Amino acid sequence: MSNTESGKATFQGLSYYPWWLDNLADDATLEGAAMNGTARGADAVRAIVVKARELYEFQDFSFTGDFGDDGFLEIYDASVQGEPLKVVVTVVRNAAGQAQDLAVLHRPRNSLLLFSRLMHEKFAGNPLAEHFLADEV
């Protein structure tokens, strides 16, 4: 897989858009290594994911697909302000097939901390900012 256009997500050379972003349960949850606490509700989860994608300079997916009976997995490389990120996203579907519970792991730690601080800046003045680091530690 390659990504030749900055800011674009690709999987096997094709544009990638997560199916689950437009299919979130009303009571969806999102947790992440870069987050404090759990974001609750489809609007909150969608807002966070959309802002995160804006920070990524690119996304190169190495895997997207189902796992188990109700799971979906994404694995990709990205970067934020030139810092590399490895990302794993797990999505658990509810009985209706909607994305119910999401978990996101970013690594390495330095890039994760940068990402969290940038997300806090993006949500300045919004209660969602509380889920992210306010300043350097």
Short mmCIF file of N, CA, C and O in Angstrom, two decimals:
data_model
loop_
_atom_site.label_atom_id
_atom_site.label_comp_id
_atom_site.label_asym_id
_atom_site.label_seq_id
_atom_site.Cartn_x
_atom_site.Cartn_y
_atom_site.Cartn_z
N MET A 1 0.83 -1.16 0.00
CA MET A 1 0.00 0.00 0.00
C MET A 1 0.88 1.22 0.00
O MET A 1 1.87 1.29 0.66
N SER A 2 0.48 2.24 -0.75
CA SER A 2 1.23 3.48 -0.72
C SER A 2 0.27 4.64 -0.68
O SER A 2 -0.89 4.54 -1.03
N ASN A 3 0.79 5.74 -0.25
CA ASN A 3 0.01 6.96 -0.16
C ASN A 3 0.82 8.06 -0.81
O ASN A 3 1.89 8.39 -0.33
N THR A 4 0.33 8.62 -1.87
CA THR A 4 1.11 9.61 -2.59
C THR A 4 0.59 11.02 -2.42
O THR A 4 1.25 11.95 -2.81
N GLU A 5 -0.58 11.19 -1.86
CA GLU A 5 -1.17 12.52 -1.73
C GLU A 5 -1.35 12.84 -0.26
O GLU A 5 -2.09 12.19 0.45
N SER A 6 -0.65 13.87 0.22
CA SER A 6 -0.70 14.25 1.63
C SER A 6 -2.14 14.47 2.08
O SER A 6 -2.96 15.03 1.38
N GLY A 7 -2.42 13.99 3.31
CA GLY A 7 -3.74 14.18 3.88
C GLY A 7 -4.75 13.15 3.43
O GLY A 7 -5.90 13.18 3.86
N LYS A 8 -4.39 12.23 2.60
CA LYS A 8 -5.32 11.23 2.09
C LYS A 8 -5.05 9.87 2.71
O LYS A 8 -3.91 9.49 2.92
N ALA A 9 -6.10 9.16 3.00
CA ALA A 9 -5.98 7.82 3.52
C ALA A 9 -6.13 6.84 2.37
O ALA A 9 -7.02 6.99 1.53
N THR A 10 -5.24 5.86 2.32
CA THR A 10 -5.32 4.87 1.26
C THR A 10 -5.23 3.47 1.84
O THR A 10 -4.59 3.24 2.86
N PHE A 11 -5.89 2.56 1.18
CA PHE A 11 -5.78 1.14 1.48
C PHE A 11 -5.76 0.42 0.16
O PHE A 11 -6.68 0.56 -0.65
N GLN A 12 -4.68 -0.30 -0.08
CA GLN A 12 -4.48 -1.00 -1.35
C GLN A 12 -4.64 -0.06 -2.53
O GLN A 12 -5.23 -0.38 -3.54
N GLY A 13 -4.10 1.16 -2.36
CA GLY A 13 -4.11 2.14 -3.44
C GLY A 13 -5.42 2.87 -3.63
O GLY A 13 -5.53 3.72 -4.50
N LEU A 14 -6.43 2.56 -2.84
CA LEU A 14 -7.75 3.18 -2.99
C LEU A 14 -8.01 4.12 -1.82
O LEU A 14 -7.51 3.91 -0.72
N SER A 15 -8.81 5.15 -2.06
CA SER A 15 -9.20 6.04 -0.96
C SER A 15 -9.94 5.23 0.09
O SER A 15 -10.75 4.36 -0.23
N TYR A 16 -9.67 5.53 1.36
CA TYR A 16 -10.31 4.80 2.44
C TYR A 16 -11.11 5.76 3.31
O TYR A 16 -10.61 6.81 3.72
N TYR A 17 -12.34 5.42 3.57
CA TYR A 17 -13.21 6.14 4.50
C TYR A 17 -13.83 5.10 5.41
O TYR A 17 -14.42 4.12 4.92
N PRO A 18 -13.71 5.26 6.73
CA PRO A 18 -14.22 4.24 7.64
C PRO A 18 -15.75 4.13 7.60
O PRO A 18 -16.44 5.12 7.86
N TRP A 19 -16.26 2.97 7.28
CA TRP A 19 -17.71 2.73 7.20
C TRP A 19 -18.40 3.09 8.51
O TRP A 19 -19.53 3.56 8.52
N TRP A 20 -17.70 2.87 9.60
CA TRP A 20 -18.32 3.02 10.91
C TRP A 20 -18.53 4.47 11.31
O TRP A 20 -19.36 4.77 12.16
N LEU A 21 -17.84 5.40 10.68
CA LEU A 21 -17.96 6.80 11.05
C LEU A 21 -19.38 7.33 10.81
O LEU A 21 -19.86 8.19 11.53
N ASP A 22 -20.04 6.81 9.80
CA ASP A 22 -21.42 7.21 9.50
C ASP A 22 -22.43 6.19 10.00
O ASP A 22 -23.60 6.24 9.63
N ASN A 23 -21.96 5.24 10.82
CA ASN A 23 -22.84 4.19 11.33
C ASN A 23 -22.58 3.97 12.83
O ASN A 23 -22.43 2.85 13.29
N LEU A 24 -22.53 5.07 13.58
CA LEU A 24 -22.28 5.01 15.01
C LEU A 24 -23.59 4.86 15.78
O LEU A 24 -24.59 5.52 15.46
N ALA A 25 -23.58 4.00 16.78
CA ALA A 25 -24.73 3.88 17.67
C ALA A 25 -24.89 5.20 18.42
O ALA A 25 -23.91 5.90 18.68
N ASP A 26 -26.12 5.54 18.77
CA ASP A 26 -26.36 6.78 19.50
C ASP A 26 -25.54 6.86 20.78
O ASP A 26 -25.10 7.93 21.18
N ASP A 27 -25.33 5.71 21.43
CA ASP A 27 -24.59 5.67 22.69
C ASP A 27 -23.17 5.11 22.51
O ASP A 27 -22.61 4.51 23.42
N ALA A 28 -22.59 5.36 21.34
CA ALA A 28 -21.23 4.88 21.05
C ALA A 28 -20.25 5.46 22.06
O ALA A 28 -20.47 6.54 22.63
N THR A 29 -19.16 4.73 22.28
CA THR A 29 -18.09 5.19 23.16
C THR A 29 -16.76 5.14 22.42
O THR A 29 -16.57 4.34 21.51
N LEU A 30 -15.84 6.01 22.86
CA LEU A 30 -14.50 6.06 22.30
C LEU A 30 -13.51 6.22 23.44
O LEU A 30 -13.66 7.13 24.27
N GLU A 31 -12.52 5.33 23.48
CA GLU A 31 -11.43 5.44 24.43
C GLU A 31 -10.14 5.38 23.64
O GLU A 31 -10.09 4.79 22.57
N GLY A 32 -9.09 5.99 24.17
CA GLY A 32 -7.83 5.95 23.47
C GLY A 32 -6.67 6.22 24.39
O GLY A 32 -6.82 6.85 25.45
N ALA A 33 -5.51 5.75 23.98
CA ALA A 33 -4.29 5.97 24.75
C ALA A 33 -3.98 7.46 24.87
O ALA A 33 -3.39 7.90 25.84
N ALA A 34 -4.40 8.27 23.91
CA ALA A 34 -4.15 9.70 23.92
C ALA A 34 -5.24 10.48 24.65
O ALA A 34 -5.20 11.70 24.71
N MET A 35 -6.21 9.75 25.21
CA MET A 35 -7.37 10.39 25.82
C MET A 35 -7.41 10.19 27.34
O MET A 35 -6.93 9.19 27.85
N ASN A 36 -8.06 11.14 27.98
CA ASN A 36 -8.45 11.01 29.37
C ASN A 36 -9.92 10.64 29.39
O ASN A 36 -10.75 11.33 28.80
N GLY A 37 -10.26 9.54 30.03
CA GLY A 37 -11.66 9.15 30.13
C GLY A 37 -12.22 8.60 28.84
O GLY A 37 -11.49 8.28 27.90
N THR A 38 -13.54 8.52 28.80
CA THR A 38 -14.27 7.94 27.68
C THR A 38 -15.20 8.98 27.07
O THR A 38 -15.97 9.61 27.80
N ALA A 39 -15.12 9.16 25.76
CA ALA A 39 -16.07 10.02 25.05
C ALA A 39 -17.33 9.20 24.82
O ALA A 39 -17.26 8.04 24.42
N ARG A 40 -18.48 9.81 25.06
CA ARG A 40 -19.76 9.10 24.95
C ARG A 40 -20.71 9.82 24.01
O ARG A 40 -20.85 11.04 24.08
N GLY A 41 -21.36 9.04 23.17
CA GLY A 41 -22.34 9.56 22.24
C GLY A 41 -21.79 9.68 20.83
O GLY A 41 -20.62 9.99 20.63
N ALA A 42 -22.66 9.41 19.87
CA ALA A 42 -22.24 9.42 18.46
C ALA A 42 -21.65 10.77 18.05
O ALA A 42 -20.64 10.82 17.34
N ASP A 43 -22.26 11.87 18.49
CA ASP A 43 -21.75 13.19 18.09
C ASP A 43 -20.35 13.44 18.61
O ASP A 43 -19.49 13.95 17.89
N ALA A 44 -20.10 13.08 19.87
CA ALA A 44 -18.77 13.27 20.46
C ALA A 44 -17.73 12.40 19.77
O ALA A 44 -16.64 12.86 19.41
N VAL A 45 -18.07 11.13 19.56
CA VAL A 45 -17.14 10.21 18.90
C VAL A 45 -16.82 10.69 17.49
O VAL A 45 -15.65 10.76 17.10
N ARG A 46 -17.84 11.06 16.75
CA ARG A 46 -17.63 11.54 15.38
C ARG A 46 -16.76 12.79 15.37
O ARG A 46 -15.82 12.91 14.57
N ALA A 47 -17.03 13.74 16.25
CA ALA A 47 -16.26 14.98 16.29
C ALA A 47 -14.78 14.70 16.56
O ALA A 47 -13.91 15.28 15.91
N ILE A 48 -14.50 13.82 17.49
CA ILE A 48 -13.11 13.49 17.82
C ILE A 48 -12.42 12.82 16.65
O ILE A 48 -11.29 13.17 16.29
N VAL A 49 -13.07 11.86 16.03
CA VAL A 49 -12.46 11.14 14.90
C VAL A 49 -12.21 12.09 13.73
O VAL A 49 -11.13 12.05 13.11
N VAL A 50 -13.15 12.95 13.44
CA VAL A 50 -12.98 13.89 12.33
C VAL A 50 -11.81 14.83 12.60
O VAL A 50 -10.97 15.06 11.72
N LYS A 51 -11.69 15.36 13.81
CA LYS A 51 -10.57 16.25 14.16
C LYS A 51 -9.24 15.51 14.10
O LYS A 51 -8.24 16.04 13.64
N ALA A 52 -9.23 14.26 14.58
CA ALA A 52 -8.00 13.47 14.54
C ALA A 52 -7.55 13.28 13.10
O ALA A 52 -6.35 13.44 12.79
N ARG A 53 -8.47 12.96 12.22
CA ARG A 53 -8.10 12.75 10.82
C ARG A 53 -7.55 14.02 10.19
O ARG A 53 -6.71 13.95 9.30
N GLU A 54 -8.01 15.20 10.66
CA GLU A 54 -7.48 16.46 10.15
C GLU A 54 -6.03 16.67 10.55
O GLU A 54 -5.27 17.33 9.84
N LEU A 55 -5.64 16.12 11.71
CA LEU A 55 -4.26 16.27 12.17
C LEU A 55 -3.29 15.38 11.41
O LEU A 55 -2.12 15.72 11.26
N TYR A 56 -3.77 14.24 10.94
CA TYR A 56 -2.89 13.31 10.25
C TYR A 56 -2.42 13.90 8.92
O TYR A 56 -3.23 14.38 8.13
N GLU A 57 -1.13 13.83 8.68
CA GLU A 57 -0.59 14.27 7.40
C GLU A 57 -0.85 13.23 6.32
O GLU A 57 -0.90 13.54 5.14
N PHE A 58 -0.99 11.99 6.73
CA PHE A 58 -1.36 10.89 5.84
C PHE A 58 -1.80 9.72 6.70
O PHE A 58 -1.58 9.71 7.91
N GLN A 59 -2.45 8.77 6.09
CA GLN A 59 -2.78 7.49 6.70
C GLN A 59 -2.49 6.41 5.67
O GLN A 59 -3.08 6.43 4.59
N ASP A 60 -1.59 5.51 5.99
CA ASP A 60 -1.31 4.35 5.13
C ASP A 60 -1.78 3.11 5.88
O ASP A 60 -1.16 2.71 6.86
N PHE A 61 -2.86 2.54 5.42
CA PHE A 61 -3.45 1.39 6.09
C PHE A 61 -2.76 0.10 5.65
O PHE A 61 -2.58 -0.13 4.47
N SER A 62 -2.40 -0.71 6.63
CA SER A 62 -1.86 -2.02 6.31
C SER A 62 -2.93 -3.10 6.46
O SER A 62 -2.80 -4.17 5.90
N PHE A 63 -4.00 -2.78 7.23
CA PHE A 63 -5.08 -3.75 7.37
C PHE A 63 -6.37 -3.03 7.77
O PHE A 63 -6.36 -2.13 8.59
N THR A 64 -7.46 -3.44 7.16
CA THR A 64 -8.81 -3.11 7.61
C THR A 64 -9.63 -4.36 7.40
O THR A 64 -9.55 -4.98 6.34
N GLY A 65 -10.39 -4.75 8.41
CA GLY A 65 -11.23 -5.93 8.22
C GLY A 65 -11.86 -6.41 9.51
O GLY A 65 -11.53 -5.96 10.60
N ASP A 66 -12.76 -7.34 9.33
CA ASP A 66 -13.48 -7.93 10.44
C ASP A 66 -12.59 -8.85 11.26
O ASP A 66 -11.65 -9.44 10.74
N PHE A 67 -12.91 -8.94 12.55
CA PHE A 67 -12.31 -9.96 13.40
C PHE A 67 -13.38 -10.42 14.37
O PHE A 67 -14.20 -9.64 14.84
N GLY A 68 -13.40 -11.71 14.63
CA GLY A 68 -14.43 -12.27 15.50
C GLY A 68 -15.81 -12.08 14.93
O GLY A 68 -15.99 -11.79 13.75
N ASP A 69 -16.80 -12.24 15.79
CA ASP A 69 -18.19 -12.15 15.36
C ASP A 69 -18.68 -10.72 15.18
O ASP A 69 -19.55 -10.45 14.36
N ASP A 70 -18.15 -9.79 15.98
CA ASP A 70 -18.68 -8.43 15.94
C ASP A 70 -17.60 -7.35 15.95
O ASP A 70 -17.87 -6.20 16.27
N GLY A 71 -16.39 -7.72 15.59
CA GLY A 71 -15.29 -6.76 15.63
C GLY A 71 -14.81 -6.32 14.27
O GLY A 71 -15.01 -6.99 13.26
N PHE A 72 -14.19 -5.15 14.24
CA PHE A 72 -13.57 -4.60 13.04
C PHE A 72 -12.27 -3.96 13.48
O PHE A 72 -12.19 -3.36 14.56
N LEU A 73 -11.24 -4.08 12.66
CA LEU A 73 -9.90 -3.63 13.03
C LEU A 73 -9.30 -2.79 11.91
O LEU A 73 -9.48 -3.11 10.72
N GLU A 74 -8.61 -1.72 12.29
CA GLU A 74 -7.83 -0.92 11.35
C GLU A 74 -6.41 -0.81 11.91
O GLU A 74 -6.24 -0.56 13.11
N ILE A 75 -5.44 -0.97 11.06
CA ILE A 75 -4.04 -0.78 11.44
C ILE A 75 -3.41 0.11 10.38
O ILE A 75 -3.52 -0.18 9.18
N TYR A 76 -2.80 1.20 10.83
CA TYR A 76 -2.21 2.11 9.85
C TYR A 76 -1.04 2.90 10.43
O TYR A 76 -0.88 3.02 11.64
N ASP A 77 -0.24 3.45 9.52
CA ASP A 77 0.82 4.39 9.84
C ASP A 77 0.30 5.78 9.50
O ASP A 77 -0.47 5.96 8.55
N ALA A 78 0.74 6.75 10.28
CA ALA A 78 0.37 8.14 10.03
C ALA A 78 1.50 9.01 10.54
O ALA A 78 2.50 8.51 11.08
N SER A 79 1.34 10.32 10.36
CA SER A 79 2.26 11.25 11.00
C SER A 79 1.50 12.52 11.36
O SER A 79 0.50 12.87 10.72
N VAL A 80 2.00 13.19 12.41
CA VAL A 80 1.45 14.45 12.86
C VAL A 80 2.64 15.39 13.08
O VAL A 80 3.56 15.04 13.81
N GLN A 81 2.63 16.50 12.38
CA GLN A 81 3.74 17.45 12.42
C GLN A 81 5.08 16.75 12.20
O GLN A 81 6.06 17.02 12.88
N GLY A 82 5.11 15.82 11.27
CA GLY A 82 6.32 15.11 10.92
C GLY A 82 6.70 13.98 11.86
O GLY A 82 7.66 13.26 11.59
N GLU A 83 5.96 13.80 12.95
CA GLU A 83 6.25 12.73 13.90
C GLU A 83 5.48 11.48 13.52
O GLU A 83 4.27 11.55 13.28
N PRO A 84 6.15 10.34 13.49
CA PRO A 84 5.49 9.10 13.06
C PRO A 84 4.52 8.56 14.11
O PRO A 84 4.75 8.69 15.31
N LEU A 85 3.45 7.98 13.64
CA LEU A 85 2.47 7.31 14.49
C LEU A 85 2.16 5.93 13.91
O LEU A 85 2.02 5.79 12.69
N LYS A 86 2.04 4.97 14.77
CA LYS A 86 1.47 3.67 14.44
C LYS A 86 0.14 3.64 15.16
O LYS A 86 0.05 4.01 16.34
N VAL A 87 -0.92 3.23 14.47
CA VAL A 87 -2.26 3.32 15.04
C VAL A 87 -3.00 2.00 14.85
O VAL A 87 -2.95 1.42 13.77
N VAL A 88 -3.69 1.58 15.91
CA VAL A 88 -4.58 0.43 15.85
C VAL A 88 -5.94 0.89 16.37
O VAL A 88 -6.03 1.48 17.45
N VAL A 89 -6.98 0.65 15.59
CA VAL A 89 -8.35 1.00 15.97
C VAL A 89 -9.17 -0.27 16.03
O VAL A 89 -9.16 -1.06 15.08
N THR A 90 -9.85 -0.47 17.15
CA THR A 90 -10.79 -1.58 17.25
C THR A 90 -12.20 -1.02 17.35
O THR A 90 -12.44 -0.02 18.03
N VAL A 91 -13.10 -1.65 16.63
CA VAL A 91 -14.50 -1.26 16.62
C VAL A 91 -15.32 -2.51 16.96
O VAL A 91 -15.14 -3.55 16.33
N VAL A 92 -16.20 -2.37 17.93
CA VAL A 92 -17.10 -3.47 18.27
C VAL A 92 -18.50 -3.05 17.84
O VAL A 92 -18.99 -1.97 18.20
N ARG A 93 -19.14 -3.90 17.04
CA ARG A 93 -20.49 -3.64 16.55
C ARG A 93 -21.53 -4.14 17.54
O ARG A 93 -21.34 -5.17 18.18
N ASN A 94 -22.65 -3.43 17.62
CA ASN A 94 -23.77 -3.89 18.43
C ASN A 94 -24.63 -4.86 17.60
O ASN A 94 -24.29 -5.15 16.44
N ALA A 95 -25.72 -5.33 18.16
CA ALA A 95 -26.57 -6.30 17.48
C ALA A 95 -27.16 -5.75 16.18
O ALA A 95 -27.45 -6.51 15.26
N ALA A 96 -27.30 -4.43 16.08
CA ALA A 96 -27.84 -3.80 14.87
C ALA A 96 -26.76 -3.55 13.81
O ALA A 96 -27.05 -3.03 12.74
N GLY A 97 -25.51 -3.91 14.13
CA GLY A 97 -24.41 -3.71 13.18
C GLY A 97 -23.79 -2.33 13.24
O GLY A 97 -22.93 -2.01 12.41
N GLN A 98 -24.19 -1.52 14.21
CA GLN A 98 -23.63 -0.19 14.35
C GLN A 98 -22.33 -0.24 15.17
O GLN A 98 -22.16 -1.12 16.01
N ALA A 99 -21.47 0.73 14.92
CA ALA A 99 -20.25 0.85 15.71
C ALA A 99 -20.63 1.29 17.12
O ALA A 99 -21.19 2.36 17.31
N GLN A 100 -20.33 0.45 18.10
CA GLN A 100 -20.74 0.70 19.49
C GLN A 100 -19.58 1.19 20.35
O GLN A 100 -19.68 2.21 20.99
N ASP A 101 -18.50 0.42 20.38
CA ASP A 101 -17.37 0.73 21.24
C ASP A 101 -16.11 0.78 20.40
O ASP A 101 -15.78 -0.18 19.72
N LEU A 102 -15.40 1.91 20.48
CA LEU A 102 -14.16 2.09 19.73
C LEU A 102 -13.01 2.32 20.70
O LEU A 102 -13.18 2.96 21.74
N ALA A 103 -11.87 1.77 20.35
CA ALA A 103 -10.64 1.99 21.12
C ALA A 103 -9.52 2.27 20.12
O ALA A 103 -9.42 1.61 19.09
N VAL A 104 -8.70 3.27 20.45
CA VAL A 104 -7.62 3.68 19.56
C VAL A 104 -6.30 3.69 20.32
O VAL A 104 -6.20 4.30 21.39
N LEU A 105 -5.33 3.00 19.77
CA LEU A 105 -3.99 2.97 20.35
C LEU A 105 -3.04 3.69 19.41
O LEU A 105 -2.94 3.34 18.23
N HIS A 106 -2.40 4.76 19.91
CA HIS A 106 -1.35 5.45 19.17
C HIS A 106 -0.02 5.14 19.84
O HIS A 106 0.06 5.03 21.06
N ARG A 107 1.03 5.03 19.06
CA ARG A 107 2.37 4.86 19.58
C ARG A 107 3.35 5.41 18.55
O ARG A 107 2.96 5.56 17.40
N PRO A 108 4.52 5.83 18.84
CA PRO A 108 5.18 5.78 20.14
C PRO A 108 4.67 6.89 21.07
O PRO A 108 3.94 7.79 20.65
N ARG A 109 5.13 6.83 22.31
CA ARG A 109 4.63 7.71 23.36
C ARG A 109 4.82 9.19 23.03
O ARG A 109 3.90 10.00 23.24
N ASN A 110 5.99 9.59 22.56
CA ASN A 110 6.22 11.01 22.26
C ASN A 110 5.23 11.52 21.21
O ASN A 110 4.71 12.63 21.33
N SER A 111 4.98 10.74 20.19
CA SER A 111 4.03 11.13 19.16
C SER A 111 2.61 11.16 19.72
O SER A 111 1.82 12.05 19.39
N LEU A 112 2.30 10.20 20.58
CA LEU A 112 0.99 10.15 21.23
C LEU A 112 0.76 11.42 22.05
O LEU A 112 -0.32 12.02 22.01
N LEU A 113 1.76 11.84 22.81
CA LEU A 113 1.61 13.04 23.64
C LEU A 113 1.44 14.29 22.79
O LEU A 113 0.61 15.15 23.10
N LEU A 114 2.19 14.39 21.70
CA LEU A 114 2.02 15.50 20.77
C LEU A 114 0.60 15.50 20.21
O LEU A 114 -0.08 16.53 20.18
N PHE A 115 0.15 14.35 19.75
CA PHE A 115 -1.20 14.22 19.19
C PHE A 115 -2.24 14.67 20.21
O PHE A 115 -3.17 15.43 19.88
N SER A 116 -2.11 14.24 21.46
CA SER A 116 -3.09 14.59 22.49
C SER A 116 -3.11 16.10 22.73
O SER A 116 -4.18 16.71 22.84
N ARG A 117 -1.95 16.73 22.79
CA ARG A 117 -1.89 18.19 22.98
C ARG A 117 -2.53 18.93 21.81
O ARG A 117 -3.27 19.90 21.99
N LEU A 118 -2.27 18.46 20.60
CA LEU A 118 -2.86 19.09 19.41
C LEU A 118 -4.38 18.92 19.39
O LEU A 118 -5.11 19.83 18.98
N MET A 119 -4.85 17.77 19.83
CA MET A 119 -6.30 17.55 19.91
C MET A 119 -6.91 18.50 20.94
O MET A 119 -8.00 19.05 20.72
N HIS A 120 -6.23 18.70 22.05
CA HIS A 120 -6.73 19.66 23.06
C HIS A 120 -6.86 21.05 22.44
O HIS A 120 -7.87 21.74 22.64
N GLU A 121 -5.87 21.46 21.67
CA GLU A 121 -5.92 22.76 21.00
C GLU A 121 -7.08 22.83 20.03
O GLU A 121 -7.77 23.86 19.95
N LYS A 122 -7.30 21.77 19.26
CA LYS A 122 -8.39 21.75 18.27
C LYS A 122 -9.75 21.91 18.94
O LYS A 122 -10.67 22.46 18.35
N PHE A 123 -9.88 21.40 20.17
CA PHE A 123 -11.16 21.47 20.87
C PHE A 123 -11.21 22.59 21.90
O PHE A 123 -12.10 22.60 22.75
N ALA A 124 -10.29 23.54 21.84
CA ALA A 124 -10.29 24.66 22.79
C ALA A 124 -11.68 25.30 22.83
O ALA A 124 -12.29 25.54 21.79
N GLY A 125 -12.18 25.51 24.04
CA GLY A 125 -13.51 26.10 24.20
C GLY A 125 -14.65 25.11 24.11
O GLY A 125 -15.81 25.48 24.26
N ASN A 126 -14.34 23.85 23.86
CA ASN A 126 -15.35 22.79 23.75
C ASN A 126 -15.11 21.81 24.89
O ASN A 126 -13.96 21.50 25.20
N PRO A 127 -16.17 21.29 25.52
CA PRO A 127 -15.97 20.33 26.61
C PRO A 127 -15.15 19.10 26.20
O PRO A 127 -14.53 18.47 27.06
N LEU A 128 -15.10 18.76 24.92
CA LEU A 128 -14.32 17.60 24.48
C LEU A 128 -12.82 17.81 24.70
O LEU A 128 -12.07 16.84 24.75
N ALA A 129 -12.39 19.05 24.87
CA ALA A 129 -10.97 19.33 25.11
C ALA A 129 -10.48 18.63 26.37
O ALA A 129 -9.30 18.27 26.48
N GLU A 130 -11.37 18.42 27.34
CA GLU A 130 -10.99 17.77 28.60
C GLU A 130 -10.49 16.35 28.41
O GLU A 130 -9.81 15.81 29.30
N HIS A 131 -10.77 15.74 27.27
CA HIS A 131 -10.30 14.38 27.01
C HIS A 131 -8.83 14.32 26.61
O HIS A 131 -8.27 13.24 26.46
N PHE A 132 -8.20 15.50 26.44
CA PHE A 132 -6.84 15.53 25.91
C PHE A 132 -5.93 16.39 26.78
O PHE A 132 -6.40 17.19 27.59
N LEU A 133 -4.61 16.25 26.60
CA LEU A 133 -3.63 16.97 27.40
C LEU A 133 -3.68 18.47 27.14
O LEU A 133 -3.68 18.90 25.98
N ALA A 134 -3.67 19.24 28.22
CA ALA A 134 -3.76 20.70 28.09
C ALA A 134 -2.42 21.33 27.76
O ALA A 134 -2.36 22.33 27.07
N ASP A 135 -1.33 20.75 28.23
CA ASP A 135 -0.01 21.31 27.96
C ASP A 135 1.03 20.23 28.12
O ASP A 135 0.73 19.10 28.48
N GLU A 136 2.28 20.59 27.83
CA GLU A 136 3.35 19.60 27.88
C GLU A 136 3.55 19.09 29.28
O GLU A 136 3.37 19.81 30.26
N VAL A 137 3.93 17.80 29.35
CA VAL A 137 4.22 17.19 30.65
C VAL A 137 5.69 16.93 30.77
O VAL A 137 6.40 16.87 29.83
#
